[in-house]
PDB file of C-alpha atoms in Angstrom:
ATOM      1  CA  UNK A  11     165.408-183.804 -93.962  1.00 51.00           C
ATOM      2  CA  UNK A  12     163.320-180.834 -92.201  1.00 55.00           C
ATOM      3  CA  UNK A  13     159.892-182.424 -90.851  1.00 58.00           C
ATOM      4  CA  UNK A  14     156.804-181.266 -93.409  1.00 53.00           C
ATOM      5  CA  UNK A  15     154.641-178.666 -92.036  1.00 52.00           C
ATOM      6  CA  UNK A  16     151.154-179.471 -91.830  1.00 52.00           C
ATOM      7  CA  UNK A  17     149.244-176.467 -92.468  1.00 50.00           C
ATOM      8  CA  UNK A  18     145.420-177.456 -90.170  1.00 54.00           C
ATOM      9  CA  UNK A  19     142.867-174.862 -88.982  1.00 55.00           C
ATOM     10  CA  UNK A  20     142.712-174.514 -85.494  1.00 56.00           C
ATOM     11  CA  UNK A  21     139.461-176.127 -83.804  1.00 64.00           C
ATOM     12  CA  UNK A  22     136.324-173.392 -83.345  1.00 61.00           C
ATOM     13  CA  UNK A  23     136.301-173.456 -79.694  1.00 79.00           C
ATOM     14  CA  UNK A  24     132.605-171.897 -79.769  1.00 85.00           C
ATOM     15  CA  UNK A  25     129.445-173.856 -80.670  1.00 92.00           C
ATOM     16  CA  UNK A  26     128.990-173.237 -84.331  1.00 93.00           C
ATOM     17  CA  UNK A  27     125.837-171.250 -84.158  1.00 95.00           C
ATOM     18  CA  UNK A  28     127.510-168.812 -82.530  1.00 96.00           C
ATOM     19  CA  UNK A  29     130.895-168.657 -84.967  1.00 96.00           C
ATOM     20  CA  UNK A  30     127.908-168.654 -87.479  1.00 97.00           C
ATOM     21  CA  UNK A  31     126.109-165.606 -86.262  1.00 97.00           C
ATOM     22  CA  UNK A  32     129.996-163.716 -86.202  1.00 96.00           C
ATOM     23  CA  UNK A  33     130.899-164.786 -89.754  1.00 96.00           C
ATOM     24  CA  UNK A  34     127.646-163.542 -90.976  1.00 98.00           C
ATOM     25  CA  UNK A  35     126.854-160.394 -88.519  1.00 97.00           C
ATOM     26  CA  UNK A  36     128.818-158.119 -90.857  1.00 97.00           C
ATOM     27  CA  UNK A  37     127.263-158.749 -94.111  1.00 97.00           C
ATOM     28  CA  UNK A  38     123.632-157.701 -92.329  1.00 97.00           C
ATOM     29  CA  UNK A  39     123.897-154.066 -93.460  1.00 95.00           C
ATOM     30  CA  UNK A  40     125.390-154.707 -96.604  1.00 95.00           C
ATOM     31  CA  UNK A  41     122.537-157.661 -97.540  1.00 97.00           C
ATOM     32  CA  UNK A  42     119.523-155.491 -96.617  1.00 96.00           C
ATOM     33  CA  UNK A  43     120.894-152.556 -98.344  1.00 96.00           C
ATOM     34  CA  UNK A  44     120.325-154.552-101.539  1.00 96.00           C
ATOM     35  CA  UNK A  45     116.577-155.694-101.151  1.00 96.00           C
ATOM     36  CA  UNK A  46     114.875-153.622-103.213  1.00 95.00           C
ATOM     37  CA  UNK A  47     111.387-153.520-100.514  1.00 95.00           C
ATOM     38  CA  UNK A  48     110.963-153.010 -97.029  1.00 95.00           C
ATOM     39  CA  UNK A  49     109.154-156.110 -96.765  1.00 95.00           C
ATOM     40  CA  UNK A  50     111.380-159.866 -97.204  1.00 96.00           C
ATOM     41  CA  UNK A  51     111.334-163.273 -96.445  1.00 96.00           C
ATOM     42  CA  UNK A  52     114.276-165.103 -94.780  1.00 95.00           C
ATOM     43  CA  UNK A  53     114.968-166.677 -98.335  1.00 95.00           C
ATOM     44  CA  UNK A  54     114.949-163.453 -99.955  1.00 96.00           C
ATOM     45  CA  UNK A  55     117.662-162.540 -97.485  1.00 97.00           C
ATOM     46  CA  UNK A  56     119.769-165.090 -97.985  1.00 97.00           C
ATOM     47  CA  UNK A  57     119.646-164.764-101.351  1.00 96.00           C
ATOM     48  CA  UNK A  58     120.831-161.625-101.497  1.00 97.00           C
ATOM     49  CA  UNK A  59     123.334-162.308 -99.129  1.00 97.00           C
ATOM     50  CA  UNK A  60     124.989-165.114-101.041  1.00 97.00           C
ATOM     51  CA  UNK A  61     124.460-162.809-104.098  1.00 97.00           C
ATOM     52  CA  UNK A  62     128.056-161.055-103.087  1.00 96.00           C
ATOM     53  CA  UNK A  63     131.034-162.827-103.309  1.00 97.00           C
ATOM     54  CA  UNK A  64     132.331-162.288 -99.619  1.00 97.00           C
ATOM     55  CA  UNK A  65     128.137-162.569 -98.562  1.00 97.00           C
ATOM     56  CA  UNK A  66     128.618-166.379-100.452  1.00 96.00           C
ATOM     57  CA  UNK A  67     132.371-166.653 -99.047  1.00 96.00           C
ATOM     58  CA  UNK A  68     131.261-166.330 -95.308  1.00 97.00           C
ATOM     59  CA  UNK A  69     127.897-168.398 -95.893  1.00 97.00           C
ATOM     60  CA  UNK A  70     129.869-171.480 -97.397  1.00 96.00           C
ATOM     61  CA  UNK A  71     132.332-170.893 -94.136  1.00 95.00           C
ATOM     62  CA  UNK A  72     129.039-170.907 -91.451  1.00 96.00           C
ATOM     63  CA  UNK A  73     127.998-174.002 -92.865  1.00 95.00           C
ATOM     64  CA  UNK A  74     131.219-175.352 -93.533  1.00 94.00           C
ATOM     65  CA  UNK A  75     131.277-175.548 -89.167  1.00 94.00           C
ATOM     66  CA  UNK A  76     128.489-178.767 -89.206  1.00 92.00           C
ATOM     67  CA  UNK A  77     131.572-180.671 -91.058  1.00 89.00           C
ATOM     68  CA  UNK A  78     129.589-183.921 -90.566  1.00 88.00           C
ATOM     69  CA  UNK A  79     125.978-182.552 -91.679  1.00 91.00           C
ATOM     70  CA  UNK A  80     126.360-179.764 -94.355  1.00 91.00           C
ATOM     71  CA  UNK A  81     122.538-180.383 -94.675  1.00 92.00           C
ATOM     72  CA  UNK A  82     122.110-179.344 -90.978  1.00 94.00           C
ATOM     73  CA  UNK A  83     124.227-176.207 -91.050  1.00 94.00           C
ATOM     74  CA  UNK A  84     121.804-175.148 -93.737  1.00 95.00           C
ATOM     75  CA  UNK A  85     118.952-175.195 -92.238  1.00 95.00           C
ATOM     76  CA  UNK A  86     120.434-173.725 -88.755  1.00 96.00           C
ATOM     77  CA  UNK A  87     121.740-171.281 -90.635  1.00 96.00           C
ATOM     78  CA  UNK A  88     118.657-170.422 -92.237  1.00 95.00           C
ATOM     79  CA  UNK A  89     116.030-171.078 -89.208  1.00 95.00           C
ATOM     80  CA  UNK A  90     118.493-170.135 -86.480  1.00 96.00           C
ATOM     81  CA  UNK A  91     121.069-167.965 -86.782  1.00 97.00           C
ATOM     82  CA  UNK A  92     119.427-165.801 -89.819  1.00 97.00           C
ATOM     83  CA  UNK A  93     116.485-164.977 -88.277  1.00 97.00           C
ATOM     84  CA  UNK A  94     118.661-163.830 -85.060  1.00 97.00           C
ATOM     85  CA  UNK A  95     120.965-161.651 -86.943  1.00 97.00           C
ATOM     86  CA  UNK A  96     117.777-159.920 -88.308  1.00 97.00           C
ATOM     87  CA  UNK A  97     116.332-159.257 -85.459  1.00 96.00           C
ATOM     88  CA  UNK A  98     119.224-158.600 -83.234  1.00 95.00           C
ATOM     89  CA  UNK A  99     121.451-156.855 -85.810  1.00 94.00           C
ATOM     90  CA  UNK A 100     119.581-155.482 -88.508  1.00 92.00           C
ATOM     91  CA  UNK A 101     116.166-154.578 -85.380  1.00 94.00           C
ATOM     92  CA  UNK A 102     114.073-156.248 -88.519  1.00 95.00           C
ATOM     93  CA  UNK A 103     110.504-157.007 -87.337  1.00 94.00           C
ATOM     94  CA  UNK A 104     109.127-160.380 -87.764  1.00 94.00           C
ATOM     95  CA  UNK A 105     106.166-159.925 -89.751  1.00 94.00           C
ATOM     96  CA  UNK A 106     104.709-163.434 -90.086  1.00 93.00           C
ATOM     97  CA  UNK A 107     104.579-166.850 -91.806  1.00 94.00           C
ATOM     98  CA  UNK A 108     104.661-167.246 -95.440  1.00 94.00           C
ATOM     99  CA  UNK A 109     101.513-169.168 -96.425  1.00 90.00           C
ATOM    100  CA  UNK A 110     100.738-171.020 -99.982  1.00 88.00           C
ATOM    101  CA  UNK A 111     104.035-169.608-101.706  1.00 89.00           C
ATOM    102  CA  UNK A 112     106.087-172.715-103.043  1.00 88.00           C
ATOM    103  CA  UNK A 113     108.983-170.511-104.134  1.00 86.00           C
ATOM    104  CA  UNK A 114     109.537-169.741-100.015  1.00 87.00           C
ATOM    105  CA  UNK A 115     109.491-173.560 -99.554  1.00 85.00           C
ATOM    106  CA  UNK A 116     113.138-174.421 -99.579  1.00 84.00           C
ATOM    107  CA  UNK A 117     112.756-177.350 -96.873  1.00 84.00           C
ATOM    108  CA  UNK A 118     115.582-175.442 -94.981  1.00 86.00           C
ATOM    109  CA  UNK A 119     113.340-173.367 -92.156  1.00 86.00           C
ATOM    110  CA  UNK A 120     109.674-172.109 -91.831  1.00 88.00           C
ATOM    111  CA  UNK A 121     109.167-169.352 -94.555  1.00 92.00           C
ATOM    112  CA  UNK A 122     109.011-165.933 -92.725  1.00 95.00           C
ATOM    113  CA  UNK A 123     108.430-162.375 -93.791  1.00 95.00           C
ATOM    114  CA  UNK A 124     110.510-159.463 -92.215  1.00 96.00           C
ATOM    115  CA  UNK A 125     110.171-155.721 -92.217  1.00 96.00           C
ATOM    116  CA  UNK A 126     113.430-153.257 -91.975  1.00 95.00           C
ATOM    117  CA  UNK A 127     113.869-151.633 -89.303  1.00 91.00           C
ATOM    118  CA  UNK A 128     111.559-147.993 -89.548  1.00 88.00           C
ATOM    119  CA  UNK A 129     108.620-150.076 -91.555  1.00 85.00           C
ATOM    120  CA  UNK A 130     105.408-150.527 -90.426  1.00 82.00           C
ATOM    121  CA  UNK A 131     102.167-151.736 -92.268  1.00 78.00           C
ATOM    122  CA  UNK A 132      99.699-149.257 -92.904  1.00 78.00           C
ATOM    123  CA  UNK A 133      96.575-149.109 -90.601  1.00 69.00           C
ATOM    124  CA  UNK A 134      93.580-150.875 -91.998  1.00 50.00           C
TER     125      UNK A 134
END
């Protein structure tokens, strides 16, 4: 009788953050495409992301690397490796802490606002 083939991922040689940021670095474009304002918060962009069935696909995969601590991946995902992508990928601007909005508070990361890349804030 032929032995059973057992059908097992491969390892991720690379720290997770970083298999993280490559899972999710091609959805960037896509993701801010669909916010409707220039202005976003980091939950607003994940949102949208996981709004998309391959945006969802590759976000359950990035967090799916912490496989002892899906709680972790979350919030590295959210206060690490999304805010990296969206300045290094998407050249979003950080625009600043959310303050006294308990919709941003998802427990997850420190609620941020962005700006796409080309946006400033008008001159006072």
């Amino acid at each position: 009788m032929p032995e059973p083939l057992i059908n097992r991922k491969p390892k991720e040689p690379r720290p997770a953050p970083e298999a993280a940021f490559d899972l999710l670095r091609p959805l960037v474009p896509l993701t801010l495409a669909l916010l409707p304002a220039p202005e976003f918060t980091t939950r607003q962009f994940v949102n949208y992301l996981r709004a998309t069935d391959p945006g969802e696909a590759a976000y359950t995969q990035a967090v799916s690397l912490w496989k002892d601590n899906f709680s972790l991946g979350r919030q590295v995902i959210h206060g690490q490796v999304v805010p990296r992508l969206l300045r290094e990928e998407a050249k979003a601007t950080w625009a600043g802490y959310v303050y006294n909005e308990p919709a941003e508070e998802d427990g997850l990361s420190v609620p941020s606002r962005w700006l796409k890349a080309g946006y400033t804030y008008p001159d006072e």
